Amino acid sequence: MKPQLIAATIGLTILTVLSPRASADDPQLAKTVESAQEHAARVAWWREARFGMFIHWGLYSIPAGVWKNQIHATGYSEWIMFGEQIPVKEYAQLAGRFNPVKFDAEAWVAIAKQAGMKCMVLTAKHHEGFSMFKSKLTAYNIVDATPFKRDVTKELSDACREARIRFGCYYSIDRDWYRPQGTNNYKQNNSWDYPDTKREDFDHYFATFAQPQIAELLTNYHPDVLWFDGIEMKTDAQVDDLYQMIRNLGPNCLINSRIQSGRFPRQIPPPYCDYISTGDNEIADKPLGFEWENPGTLNTSYGYNQGDTNWVDAREVVSRLVEIVSKGGNYLLNVGPTAEGVIPQPSVDRLMEVGAWMKVNGEAIYGSSAWKVFHEQAPSGEETAKSPASNAAAKVDVRFSTKGNSVYAICLAWPEKDLLIKALGKQGVPGKAVAAVRMLGSSEAVKWHQTDNGLTLSVPHEKPCHYAFVYRVDFTEK
Ligand code: H79
């Protein structure tokens, strides 16, 4: 190989591995990559939003975890067709019973809004294969196959726009148990109805159904996000084709990383997407150097499951939100409405409590970024900056976020006595001076004392909220 060619090849490899988005001026790559600036402009609202509502709603909401008086073995009610190997003919009859007369798009949006959520993502089609929107490609959709006959995707997207909440569509792109799909490595296709299905069936489904349905979603609802769930059925060429189509029809629409695969991307920044979805309920262990989001649940199941009472409490939700944000991520928190169209009360109760917390502390969440330190166990009590020797102090979990000249120190427990935060000592923030400290929601003055090794903060007498308490530390350049 000629030296220039080797150099060019190496150059291209490095470019591809390290920074595909920076290579948009390469005509070969420009089709699939873009500049970091283009990406940043598209995700700007999403970085600001931080907290959203995921909605799992479909035919599975009717059996809600119970089939023929048997409790479906897994927590995931949306998997019941697969778990019980229910034949398409039998499962499809659920459509005739889907009549969520209590559904009120504006009420759902109001719940999201009160919870402090800035976007909403609805399951337009889950693995069961039923379309929760009016589709010309199949009559197996909510308008044509149910007594309800209303396009809930349209109603929700309209209500979201009205309330200035961003709207997204979840779409199961690689699994569809209503249709022959070929086999996949995960054995998560419908092999009971379609034992002889072949790879060509997937290609046919993808070209004549899945991709055209995505076009329908983009054209009819203008989603701000396409949230794919996938398991690597698609070839690279199919992913590329899908990606180009989305960029053409919805240039500003965000795409999550599962467009390609449910697994963690092999390279960062990952191709074909605007942000990484981590595993279900999986929080990244550190900032990822790229936008990421955790899809989480309030109990075990995503779809409504009548037997799932495994609720996490509001304190835990706040704690997860704070942890995610401290690592630069977003939290897409799920609710599973009933077949009547109601968000279960235990979910609403928790969301209202989180909303009350967000009202006081949202400033530390919205539009904030990971700080250079995202976590510290801070002693509260005798070990202060003045006398750091004592080890009698209790430790408080502190997580950090930052915005402008402020660092937010978010305490996951109430510090009973003075708190010593080491990362905010003079050595931790060189070249900057503390200008002011306050606790969000509190009008009491906070006394502070900074040494090389830490910042000691006094504790107000009254708690301004529940669960987690935020010191805002403002800095000026020295
Ligand atoms: O939509 C939600 C899940 O239904 C979906 N992703 C979130 C957002 C999802 N698809 N695949 N998976 C989750 C992972 C698959 C998990 C499985 Fe299982 C483990 C399939 C079979 C074993 C859990 C347990 C589901 C069925 C049994």
Short mmCIF file of C-alpha atoms and ligand atoms in Angstrom, two decimals:
data_model
loop_
_atom_site.label_atom_id
_atom_site.label_comp_id
_atom_site.label_asym_id
_atom_site.label_seq_id
_atom_site.Cartn_x
_atom_site.Cartn_y
_atom_site.Cartn_z
CA MET A 1 0.00 0.00 0.00
CA LYS A 2 1.24 3.49 -0.84
CA PRO A 3 2.09 5.63 2.21
CA GLN A 4 -0.59 8.22 1.39
CA LEU A 5 -3.18 5.54 1.10
CA ILE A 6 -2.17 4.03 4.43
CA ALA A 7 -2.28 7.47 6.00
CA ALA A 8 -5.69 8.14 4.46
CA THR A 9 -6.99 4.79 5.64
CA ILE A 10 -5.70 5.31 9.16
CA GLY A 11 -7.04 8.87 9.10
CA LEU A 12 -10.45 7.62 8.10
CA THR A 13 -10.42 4.93 10.76
CA ILE A 14 -9.50 7.38 13.48
CA LEU A 15 -12.08 9.81 12.22
CA THR A 16 -14.74 7.13 12.22
CA VAL A 17 -13.90 5.79 15.63
CA LEU A 18 -13.30 9.02 17.46
CA SER A 19 -15.50 11.54 15.84
CA PRO A 20 -17.82 10.51 13.04
CA ARG A 21 -19.92 13.60 13.58
CA ALA A 22 -16.95 15.84 12.94
CA SER A 23 -16.41 14.36 9.50
CA ALA A 24 -19.42 15.77 7.69
CA ASP A 25 -17.12 17.47 5.21
CA ASP A 26 -16.04 14.06 3.92
CA PRO A 27 -18.41 13.52 0.98
CA GLN A 28 -18.33 9.75 1.51
CA LEU A 29 -19.47 10.02 5.08
CA ALA A 30 -21.58 13.13 4.90
CA LYS A 31 -24.65 11.08 4.11
CA THR A 32 -24.69 9.30 7.42
CA VAL A 33 -22.91 11.68 9.75
CA GLU A 34 -23.27 15.29 10.62
CA SER A 35 -21.37 17.93 12.49
CA ALA A 36 -21.42 18.10 16.27
CA GLN A 37 -23.10 21.50 15.88
CA GLU A 38 -25.98 20.09 13.88
CA HIS A 39 -26.48 17.45 16.51
CA ALA A 40 -26.24 19.95 19.36
CA ALA A 41 -28.89 22.15 17.75
CA ARG A 42 -31.30 19.23 17.39
CA VAL A 43 -30.89 17.97 20.97
CA ALA A 44 -30.87 21.41 22.63
CA TRP A 45 -34.47 21.13 23.90
CA TRP A 46 -33.86 17.58 25.06
CA ARG A 47 -30.81 18.58 27.11
CA GLU A 48 -32.95 21.18 28.80
CA ALA A 49 -35.90 18.81 29.38
CA ARG A 50 -34.24 16.08 31.50
CA PHE A 51 -37.48 14.44 32.66
CA GLY A 52 -40.21 12.85 30.56
CA MET A 53 -43.18 10.51 30.67
CA PHE A 54 -43.07 7.14 28.95
CA ILE A 55 -46.47 5.58 28.27
CA HIS A 56 -46.95 1.87 27.61
CA TRP A 57 -50.46 1.38 26.37
CA GLY A 58 -51.80 -1.25 24.01
CA LEU A 59 -53.97 -4.36 23.80
CA TYR A 60 -51.86 -5.90 26.57
CA SER A 61 -53.42 -3.34 28.92
CA ILE A 62 -56.65 -5.40 28.81
CA PRO A 63 -55.35 -8.73 30.21
CA ALA A 64 -52.98 -6.62 32.34
CA GLY A 65 -50.80 -9.56 33.30
CA VAL A 66 -53.49 -12.23 33.62
CA TRP A 67 -54.38 -14.72 30.87
CA LYS A 68 -57.14 -17.30 31.30
CA ASN A 69 -57.07 -16.84 35.04
CA GLN A 70 -53.37 -17.55 35.10
CA ILE A 71 -51.01 -14.90 36.29
CA HIS A 72 -48.52 -14.22 33.53
CA ALA A 73 -45.16 -15.32 34.86
CA THR A 74 -43.14 -12.21 34.13
CA GLY A 75 -43.58 -8.71 35.46
CA TYR A 76 -43.76 -7.27 31.92
CA SER A 77 -47.46 -7.28 31.04
CA GLU A 78 -46.70 -6.09 27.51
CA TRP A 79 -44.96 -9.46 26.96
CA ILE A 80 -48.05 -11.57 27.66
CA MET A 81 -48.61 -12.59 24.05
CA PHE A 82 -45.08 -13.92 23.87
CA GLY A 83 -45.01 -15.39 27.37
CA GLU A 84 -48.25 -17.32 26.91
CA GLN A 85 -47.66 -17.97 23.18
CA ILE A 86 -51.10 -16.63 22.41
CA PRO A 87 -52.09 -17.26 18.78
CA VAL A 88 -52.58 -14.13 16.69
CA LYS A 89 -56.21 -15.05 15.99
CA GLU A 90 -56.99 -15.19 19.67
CA TYR A 91 -54.91 -12.21 20.74
CA ALA A 92 -56.32 -10.00 17.98
CA GLN A 93 -59.79 -10.39 19.49
CA LEU A 94 -58.63 -8.09 22.27
CA ALA A 95 -58.96 -5.23 19.79
CA GLY A 96 -62.72 -5.73 19.75
CA ARG A 97 -62.72 -5.11 23.50
CA PHE A 98 -60.46 -2.09 23.56
CA ASN A 99 -62.72 0.75 24.57
CA PRO A 100 -60.91 3.16 26.93
CA VAL A 101 -63.87 5.43 27.54
CA LYS A 102 -62.11 7.27 30.34
CA PHE A 103 -59.20 8.29 28.12
CA ASP A 104 -58.56 12.03 28.24
CA ALA A 105 -55.40 13.19 26.50
CA GLU A 106 -55.45 16.53 28.26
CA ALA A 107 -55.69 14.87 31.66
CA TRP A 108 -52.62 12.73 30.93
CA VAL A 109 -50.68 15.74 29.70
CA ALA A 110 -51.72 17.66 32.83
CA ILE A 111 -50.33 14.83 35.00
CA ALA A 112 -47.04 14.90 33.10
CA LYS A 113 -46.89 18.66 33.43
CA GLN A 114 -47.59 18.64 37.14
CA ALA A 115 -44.88 16.04 37.60
CA GLY A 116 -42.42 18.46 35.99
CA MET A 117 -42.06 16.35 32.85
CA LYS A 118 -41.22 18.06 29.59
CA CYS A 119 -41.93 15.33 27.09
CA MET A 120 -44.13 12.31 26.55
CA VAL A 121 -43.39 9.14 24.56
CA LEU A 122 -46.28 6.82 23.65
CA THR A 123 -46.02 3.23 22.44
CA ALA A 124 -47.26 3.68 18.87
CA LYS A 125 -46.57 -0.02 18.28
CA HIS A 126 -45.14 -2.44 20.81
CA HIS A 127 -43.94 -5.99 20.13
CA GLU A 128 -47.56 -7.22 20.02
CA GLY A 129 -47.82 -5.53 16.61
CA PHE A 130 -50.97 -3.47 17.22
CA SER A 131 -50.88 0.12 15.95
CA MET A 132 -52.08 2.71 18.46
CA PHE A 133 -52.57 5.17 15.59
CA LYS A 134 -54.58 5.34 12.38
CA SER A 135 -52.56 3.51 9.75
CA LYS A 136 -53.25 2.94 6.08
CA LEU A 137 -50.94 -0.05 6.14
CA THR A 138 -53.01 -2.26 8.39
CA ALA A 139 -56.54 -2.43 9.72
CA TYR A 140 -55.07 -3.79 12.96
CA ASN A 141 -55.01 -0.30 14.43
CA ILE A 142 -56.89 1.55 17.14
CA VAL A 143 -59.15 3.48 14.77
CA ASP A 144 -60.17 0.63 12.45
CA ALA A 145 -60.15 -2.37 14.80
CA THR A 146 -61.62 -1.14 18.10
CA PRO A 147 -65.02 0.09 19.22
CA PHE A 148 -63.22 3.20 20.51
CA LYS A 149 -62.28 4.33 16.96
CA ARG A 150 -60.30 7.31 18.20
CA ASP A 151 -56.72 8.05 17.20
CA VAL A 152 -55.11 8.38 20.63
CA THR A 153 -51.73 9.18 19.10
CA LYS A 154 -53.27 12.19 17.38
CA GLU A 155 -55.13 13.29 20.51
CA LEU A 156 -52.02 12.99 22.67
CA SER A 157 -49.71 14.69 20.20
CA ASP A 158 -52.20 17.58 19.88
CA ALA A 159 -52.61 17.88 23.65
CA CYS A 160 -48.83 17.86 24.10
CA ARG A 161 -48.33 20.62 21.52
CA GLU A 162 -51.04 22.67 23.19
CA ALA A 163 -49.28 22.33 26.58
CA ARG A 164 -45.79 22.83 25.10
CA ILE A 165 -44.76 19.31 25.98
CA ARG A 166 -42.63 17.48 23.44
CA PHE A 167 -44.19 14.37 21.94
CA GLY A 168 -42.50 11.13 20.88
CA CYS A 169 -43.46 7.74 19.49
CA TYR A 170 -42.08 4.43 20.71
CA TYR A 171 -41.88 1.89 17.90
CA SER A 172 -40.86 -1.75 18.17
CA ILE A 173 -38.99 -2.03 14.91
CA ASP A 174 -37.43 -5.51 15.12
CA ARG A 175 -40.12 -7.53 16.86
CA ASP A 176 -43.73 -7.85 15.75
CA TRP A 177 -45.59 -10.90 17.00
CA TYR A 178 -48.58 -10.25 14.74
CA ARG A 179 -46.46 -10.71 11.63
CA PRO A 180 -43.98 -13.31 10.35
CA GLN A 181 -40.50 -12.02 11.14
CA GLY A 182 -37.98 -14.71 10.43
CA THR A 183 -35.99 -16.05 13.34
CA ASN A 184 -33.69 -13.98 15.49
CA ASN A 185 -30.83 -14.81 17.81
CA TYR A 186 -32.92 -13.84 20.80
CA LYS A 187 -35.77 -16.15 19.82
CA GLN A 188 -38.16 -13.30 20.54
CA ASN A 189 -40.29 -13.71 17.43
CA ASN A 190 -43.65 -15.41 17.02
CA SER A 191 -42.61 -18.98 16.30
CA TRP A 192 -45.92 -20.50 17.47
CA ASP A 193 -47.97 -19.00 14.63
CA TYR A 194 -45.13 -18.83 12.11
CA PRO A 195 -42.84 -21.84 12.60
CA ASP A 196 -41.44 -21.66 9.06
CA THR A 197 -40.79 -17.95 8.91
CA LYS A 198 -37.63 -16.82 7.10
CA ARG A 199 -35.28 -13.86 6.98
CA GLU A 200 -37.08 -12.71 3.80
CA ASP A 201 -40.19 -12.26 5.93
CA PHE A 202 -38.37 -9.72 8.06
CA ASP A 203 -37.06 -7.89 4.98
CA HIS A 204 -40.59 -7.82 3.59
CA TYR A 205 -42.03 -6.59 6.90
CA PHE A 206 -39.36 -3.94 7.17
CA ALA A 207 -39.68 -2.60 3.61
CA THR A 208 -43.44 -2.79 3.21
CA PHE A 209 -44.66 -2.19 6.74
CA ALA A 210 -42.29 -0.96 9.46
CA GLN A 211 -40.51 1.69 7.44
CA PRO A 212 -43.70 2.99 5.79
CA GLN A 213 -45.33 3.14 9.24
CA ILE A 214 -42.47 5.30 10.49
CA ALA A 215 -43.13 7.55 7.51
CA GLU A 216 -46.80 7.70 8.53
CA LEU A 217 -45.86 8.68 12.08
CA LEU A 218 -43.53 11.41 10.88
CA THR A 219 -45.99 12.79 8.36
CA ASN A 220 -49.13 12.60 10.47
CA TYR A 221 -47.91 13.43 13.97
CA HIS A 222 -44.57 15.21 13.55
CA PRO A 223 -43.04 13.52 16.59
CA ASP A 224 -40.13 15.21 18.35
CA VAL A 225 -38.67 11.79 19.18
CA LEU A 226 -38.72 8.38 17.58
CA TRP A 227 -37.99 5.93 20.36
CA PHE A 228 -37.01 2.62 18.79
CA ASP A 229 -36.84 -0.68 20.58
CA GLY A 230 -34.73 -3.16 18.65
CA ILE A 231 -32.71 -6.34 18.80
CA GLU A 232 -30.46 -6.27 15.73
CA MET A 233 -32.70 -7.77 13.10
CA LYS A 234 -31.86 -5.04 10.63
CA THR A 235 -28.84 -5.03 8.35
CA ASP A 236 -26.63 -1.94 8.40
CA ALA A 237 -28.13 -1.00 5.03
CA GLN A 238 -31.65 -1.18 6.48
CA VAL A 239 -30.66 0.97 9.46
CA ASP A 240 -29.03 3.46 7.12
CA ASP A 241 -32.08 3.57 4.91
CA LEU A 242 -34.41 4.11 7.84
CA TYR A 243 -32.17 6.82 9.25
CA GLN A 244 -32.04 8.70 5.93
CA MET A 245 -35.78 8.52 5.60
CA ILE A 246 -36.30 9.95 9.09
CA ARG A 247 -33.84 12.76 8.46
CA ASN A 248 -35.68 13.61 5.24
CA LEU A 249 -39.19 13.56 6.68
CA GLY A 250 -38.42 14.92 10.14
CA PRO A 251 -35.06 16.68 10.16
CA ASN A 252 -35.49 17.79 13.76
CA CYS A 253 -36.85 14.51 15.09
CA LEU A 254 -34.60 12.89 17.68
CA ILE A 255 -33.70 9.21 17.33
CA ASN A 256 -32.57 6.96 20.17
CA SER A 257 -29.74 4.46 19.92
CA ARG A 258 -31.97 1.41 19.81
CA ILE A 259 -32.65 2.20 16.16
CA GLN A 260 -29.63 0.00 15.64
CA SER A 261 -29.52 -2.26 18.66
CA GLY A 262 -30.72 -2.61 22.22
CA ARG A 263 -27.13 -3.02 23.32
CA PHE A 264 -24.82 -0.27 24.44
CA PRO A 265 -23.26 1.36 21.34
CA ARG A 266 -19.79 0.22 20.35
CA GLN A 267 -18.58 3.73 19.64
CA ILE A 268 -19.20 7.17 21.04
CA PRO A 269 -20.62 9.22 19.50
CA PRO A 270 -22.80 6.43 18.14
CA PRO A 271 -23.98 6.59 14.53
CA TYR A 272 -27.61 7.00 13.44
CA CYS A 273 -28.91 8.45 16.65
CA ASP A 274 -29.16 11.56 18.81
CA TYR A 275 -28.93 9.89 22.19
CA ILE A 276 -28.21 6.60 23.87
CA SER A 277 -30.94 4.67 25.64
CA THR A 278 -29.41 2.65 28.44
CA GLY A 279 -30.96 -0.69 29.39
CA ASP A 280 -34.43 -0.73 30.94
CA ASN A 281 -34.06 0.76 34.44
CA GLU A 282 -30.29 0.83 34.01
CA ILE A 283 -28.45 3.95 35.14
CA ALA A 284 -25.06 4.61 33.57
CA ASP A 285 -22.22 4.34 36.09
CA LYS A 286 -20.64 7.58 34.90
CA PRO A 287 -21.22 10.39 32.41
CA LEU A 288 -21.05 8.87 28.93
CA GLY A 289 -19.62 11.77 26.93
CA PHE A 290 -22.80 11.74 24.88
CA GLU A 291 -26.49 12.34 25.48
CA TRP A 292 -28.16 9.44 27.21
CA GLU A 293 -31.48 8.55 28.75
CA ASN A 294 -32.72 5.91 31.10
CA PRO A 295 -36.13 4.34 30.45
CA GLY A 296 -37.44 3.51 33.91
CA THR A 297 -40.52 2.09 35.57
CA LEU A 298 -42.42 2.96 38.75
CA ASN A 299 -43.04 -0.74 39.48
CA THR A 300 -41.78 -3.73 37.49
CA SER A 301 -43.99 -3.78 34.42
CA TYR A 302 -44.15 -1.15 31.70
CA GLY A 303 -47.68 -2.04 30.57
CA TYR A 304 -50.44 -1.93 33.16
CA ASN A 305 -50.20 -5.06 35.30
CA GLN A 306 -52.99 -5.58 37.83
CA GLY A 307 -50.82 -7.81 40.05
CA ASP A 308 -47.71 -5.64 40.07
CA THR A 309 -47.63 -3.72 43.34
CA ASN A 310 -43.88 -3.47 43.41
CA TRP A 311 -44.00 0.34 43.52
CA VAL A 312 -40.92 2.41 44.19
CA ASP A 313 -41.65 5.41 46.38
CA ALA A 314 -41.32 9.06 45.43
CA ARG A 315 -38.09 9.36 47.39
CA GLU A 316 -36.53 6.65 45.21
CA VAL A 317 -37.79 8.31 42.03
CA VAL A 318 -36.23 11.64 43.07
CA SER A 319 -33.03 9.83 43.98
CA ARG A 320 -32.86 8.11 40.58
CA LEU A 321 -33.64 11.36 38.77
CA VAL A 322 -30.88 13.15 40.66
CA GLU A 323 -28.40 10.34 40.04
CA ILE A 324 -29.20 10.30 36.31
CA VAL A 325 -28.94 14.08 35.99
CA SER A 326 -25.65 14.12 37.94
CA LYS A 327 -24.28 11.89 35.20
CA GLY A 328 -25.63 14.08 32.41
CA GLY A 329 -28.60 11.90 31.51
CA ASN A 330 -32.36 12.17 31.07
CA TYR A 331 -35.03 10.15 32.83
CA LEU A 332 -37.96 8.79 30.84
CA LEU A 333 -40.26 7.47 33.52
CA ASN A 334 -43.03 5.07 32.59
CA VAL A 335 -46.71 4.85 33.39
CA GLY A 336 -48.97 2.02 32.21
CA PRO A 337 -52.57 3.25 31.80
CA THR A 338 -55.44 0.81 32.23
CA ALA A 339 -57.66 -0.50 29.44
CA GLU A 340 -60.18 2.15 30.50
CA GLY A 341 -57.64 4.86 29.80
CA VAL A 342 -56.68 5.79 33.33
CA ILE A 343 -53.16 6.27 34.68
CA PRO A 344 -53.10 4.11 37.85
CA GLN A 345 -53.50 6.10 41.05
CA PRO A 346 -50.28 4.81 42.68
CA SER A 347 -48.38 6.24 39.68
CA VAL A 348 -50.23 9.55 39.84
CA ASP A 349 -49.59 9.84 43.58
CA ARG A 350 -45.87 9.36 43.11
CA LEU A 351 -45.69 11.71 40.15
CA MET A 352 -47.43 14.45 42.12
CA GLU A 353 -44.88 14.10 44.92
CA VAL A 354 -42.03 14.26 42.43
CA GLY A 355 -43.69 17.30 40.86
CA ALA A 356 -43.77 19.06 44.23
CA TRP A 357 -40.05 18.38 44.57
CA MET A 358 -39.38 19.64 41.05
CA LYS A 359 -41.25 22.88 41.72
CA VAL A 360 -38.72 23.75 44.40
CA ASN A 361 -35.62 22.17 42.89
CA GLY A 362 -36.17 22.05 39.14
CA GLU A 363 -33.48 24.65 38.63
CA ALA A 364 -30.85 22.02 39.51
CA ILE A 365 -32.36 19.61 36.98
CA TYR A 366 -33.58 21.41 33.85
CA GLY A 367 -30.81 22.45 31.52
CA SER A 368 -28.12 21.40 33.95
CA SER A 369 -25.12 19.26 33.06
CA ALA A 370 -22.88 16.80 34.81
CA TRP A 371 -20.21 18.58 36.82
CA LYS A 372 -16.62 17.27 36.85
CA VAL A 373 -17.44 15.44 40.08
CA PHE A 374 -20.81 13.73 40.07
CA HIS A 375 -20.91 12.15 43.49
CA GLU A 376 -19.50 12.51 47.00
CA GLN A 377 -20.19 11.07 50.43
CA ALA A 378 -20.09 14.24 52.49
CA PRO A 379 -19.66 14.18 56.25
CA SER A 380 -22.24 16.08 58.23
CA GLY A 381 -21.49 16.95 61.83
CA GLU A 382 -18.19 17.33 63.57
CA GLU A 383 -15.93 16.86 60.59
CA THR A 384 -16.09 20.40 59.24
CA ALA A 385 -13.58 22.37 57.25
CA LYS A 386 -12.37 23.83 60.53
CA SER A 387 -11.85 20.50 62.22
CA PRO A 388 -11.65 17.76 59.59
CA ALA A 389 -10.09 15.24 61.93
CA SER A 390 -13.13 13.80 63.62
CA ASN A 391 -14.60 10.66 62.12
CA ALA A 392 -17.77 10.82 64.18
CA ALA A 393 -19.72 12.45 61.35
CA ALA A 394 -22.67 10.94 59.50
CA LYS A 395 -22.30 10.78 55.73
CA VAL A 396 -24.74 12.34 53.33
CA ASP A 397 -24.94 11.25 49.71
CA VAL A 398 -24.32 14.36 47.63
CA ARG A 399 -24.76 14.51 43.88
CA PHE A 400 -23.75 17.43 41.69
CA SER A 401 -25.00 19.21 38.64
CA THR A 402 -23.94 22.49 37.12
CA LYS A 403 -25.36 25.37 35.10
CA GLY A 404 -23.66 28.64 34.23
CA ASN A 405 -21.56 29.76 37.22
CA SER A 406 -23.45 27.61 39.69
CA VAL A 407 -22.82 24.16 41.07
CA TYR A 408 -25.77 22.38 42.62
CA ALA A 409 -24.95 20.08 45.53
CA ILE A 410 -27.98 17.83 45.87
CA CYS A 411 -28.16 16.08 49.24
CA LEU A 412 -30.08 12.81 49.17
CA ALA A 413 -30.70 13.07 52.90
CA TRP A 414 -31.18 15.99 55.25
CA PRO A 415 -27.82 16.94 56.75
CA GLU A 416 -28.55 17.20 60.45
CA LYS A 417 -25.47 19.29 61.09
CA ASP A 418 -22.94 21.32 59.09
CA LEU A 419 -22.05 19.63 55.84
CA LEU A 420 -18.51 19.40 54.48
CA ILE A 421 -18.24 19.06 50.72
CA LYS A 422 -14.70 18.29 49.71
CA ALA A 423 -15.12 18.74 45.95
CA LEU A 424 -16.10 22.38 46.54
CA GLY A 425 -12.92 23.27 48.47
CA LYS A 426 -10.43 25.74 47.00
CA GLN A 427 -8.44 22.90 45.46
CA GLY A 428 -11.57 21.47 43.87
CA VAL A 429 -12.52 24.73 42.16
CA PRO A 430 -9.22 26.48 41.42
CA GLY A 431 -9.37 30.00 40.05
CA LYS A 432 -12.89 30.56 41.34
CA ALA A 433 -14.29 32.16 44.45
CA VAL A 434 -17.56 31.38 46.17
CA ALA A 435 -19.90 34.33 45.63
CA ALA A 436 -23.06 33.08 47.32
CA VAL A 437 -24.67 29.98 48.72
CA ARG A 438 -28.31 29.24 49.27
CA MET A 439 -30.61 26.29 49.60
CA LEU A 440 -33.31 26.13 46.91
CA GLY A 441 -36.74 26.83 48.37
CA SER A 442 -35.34 28.22 51.62
CA SER A 443 -35.15 31.89 52.57
CA GLU A 444 -32.77 31.18 55.46
CA ALA A 445 -29.20 32.36 55.05
CA VAL A 446 -26.61 29.62 54.64
CA LYS A 447 -23.28 30.23 56.36
CA TRP A 448 -20.32 28.90 54.46
CA HIS A 449 -16.64 28.53 55.04
CA GLN A 450 -14.21 27.44 52.35
CA THR A 451 -10.75 26.00 52.92
CA ASP A 452 -8.37 24.25 50.56
CA ASN A 453 -9.99 20.95 51.38
CA GLY A 454 -13.67 21.65 51.49
CA LEU A 455 -16.68 23.89 51.74
CA THR A 456 -18.60 23.76 55.01
CA LEU A 457 -22.27 24.67 54.78
CA SER A 458 -24.69 25.41 57.57
CA VAL A 459 -28.07 23.71 57.56
CA PRO A 460 -31.30 25.74 57.57
CA HIS A 461 -33.73 25.12 60.41
CA GLU A 462 -36.61 24.21 58.15
CA LYS A 463 -36.65 21.73 55.31
CA PRO A 464 -37.87 23.42 52.12
CA CYS A 465 -39.16 20.15 50.63
CA HIS A 466 -38.97 16.39 51.02
CA TYR A 467 -36.43 13.77 49.91
CA ALA A 468 -33.50 15.76 48.52
CA PHE A 469 -32.12 19.20 49.34
CA VAL A 470 -30.19 21.41 46.99
CA TYR A 471 -27.44 23.87 47.87
CA ARG A 472 -26.74 26.24 45.04
CA VAL A 473 -23.17 27.47 45.15
CA ASP A 474 -22.43 30.43 42.88
CA PHE A 475 -18.87 31.10 41.79
CA THR A 476 -17.07 34.08 40.31
CA GLU A 477 -13.78 34.00 38.45
CA LYS A 478 -10.95 35.13 40.70
O1 H79 B 1 -41.04 -1.69 26.31
C1 H79 B 1 -40.33 -2.14 27.44
C2 H79 B 1 -40.02 -3.61 27.36
O2 H79 B 1 -41.14 -4.40 27.04
C3 H79 B 1 -39.02 -3.60 26.24
N1 H79 B 1 -38.25 -2.39 26.47
C4 H79 B 1 -38.93 -1.58 27.46
C5 H79 B 1 -38.81 -0.11 27.18
C6 H79 B 1 -38.17 -4.78 26.14
N2 H79 B 1 -37.99 -5.44 25.04
N3 H79 B 1 -37.11 -6.36 25.24
N4 H79 B 1 -36.74 -6.30 26.47
C7 H79 B 1 -37.36 -5.33 27.11
C8 H79 B 1 -35.74 -7.16 27.03
C9 H79 B 1 -36.20 -8.55 27.03
C10 H79 B 1 -36.33 -9.17 28.23
C11 H79 B 1 -36.64 -10.57 28.29
FE1 H79 B 1 -38.07 -11.38 29.18
C12 H79 B 1 -36.08 -11.42 29.22
C13 H79 B 1 -37.38 -11.30 27.37
C14 H79 B 1 -37.42 -12.64 27.83
C15 H79 B 1 -36.62 -12.71 28.98
C16 H79 B 1 -38.77 -10.12 30.61
C17 H79 B 1 -38.77 -11.41 31.10
C18 H79 B 1 -39.59 -10.11 29.49
C19 H79 B 1 -40.05 -11.40 29.31
C20 H79 B 1 -39.54 -12.20 30.30
#
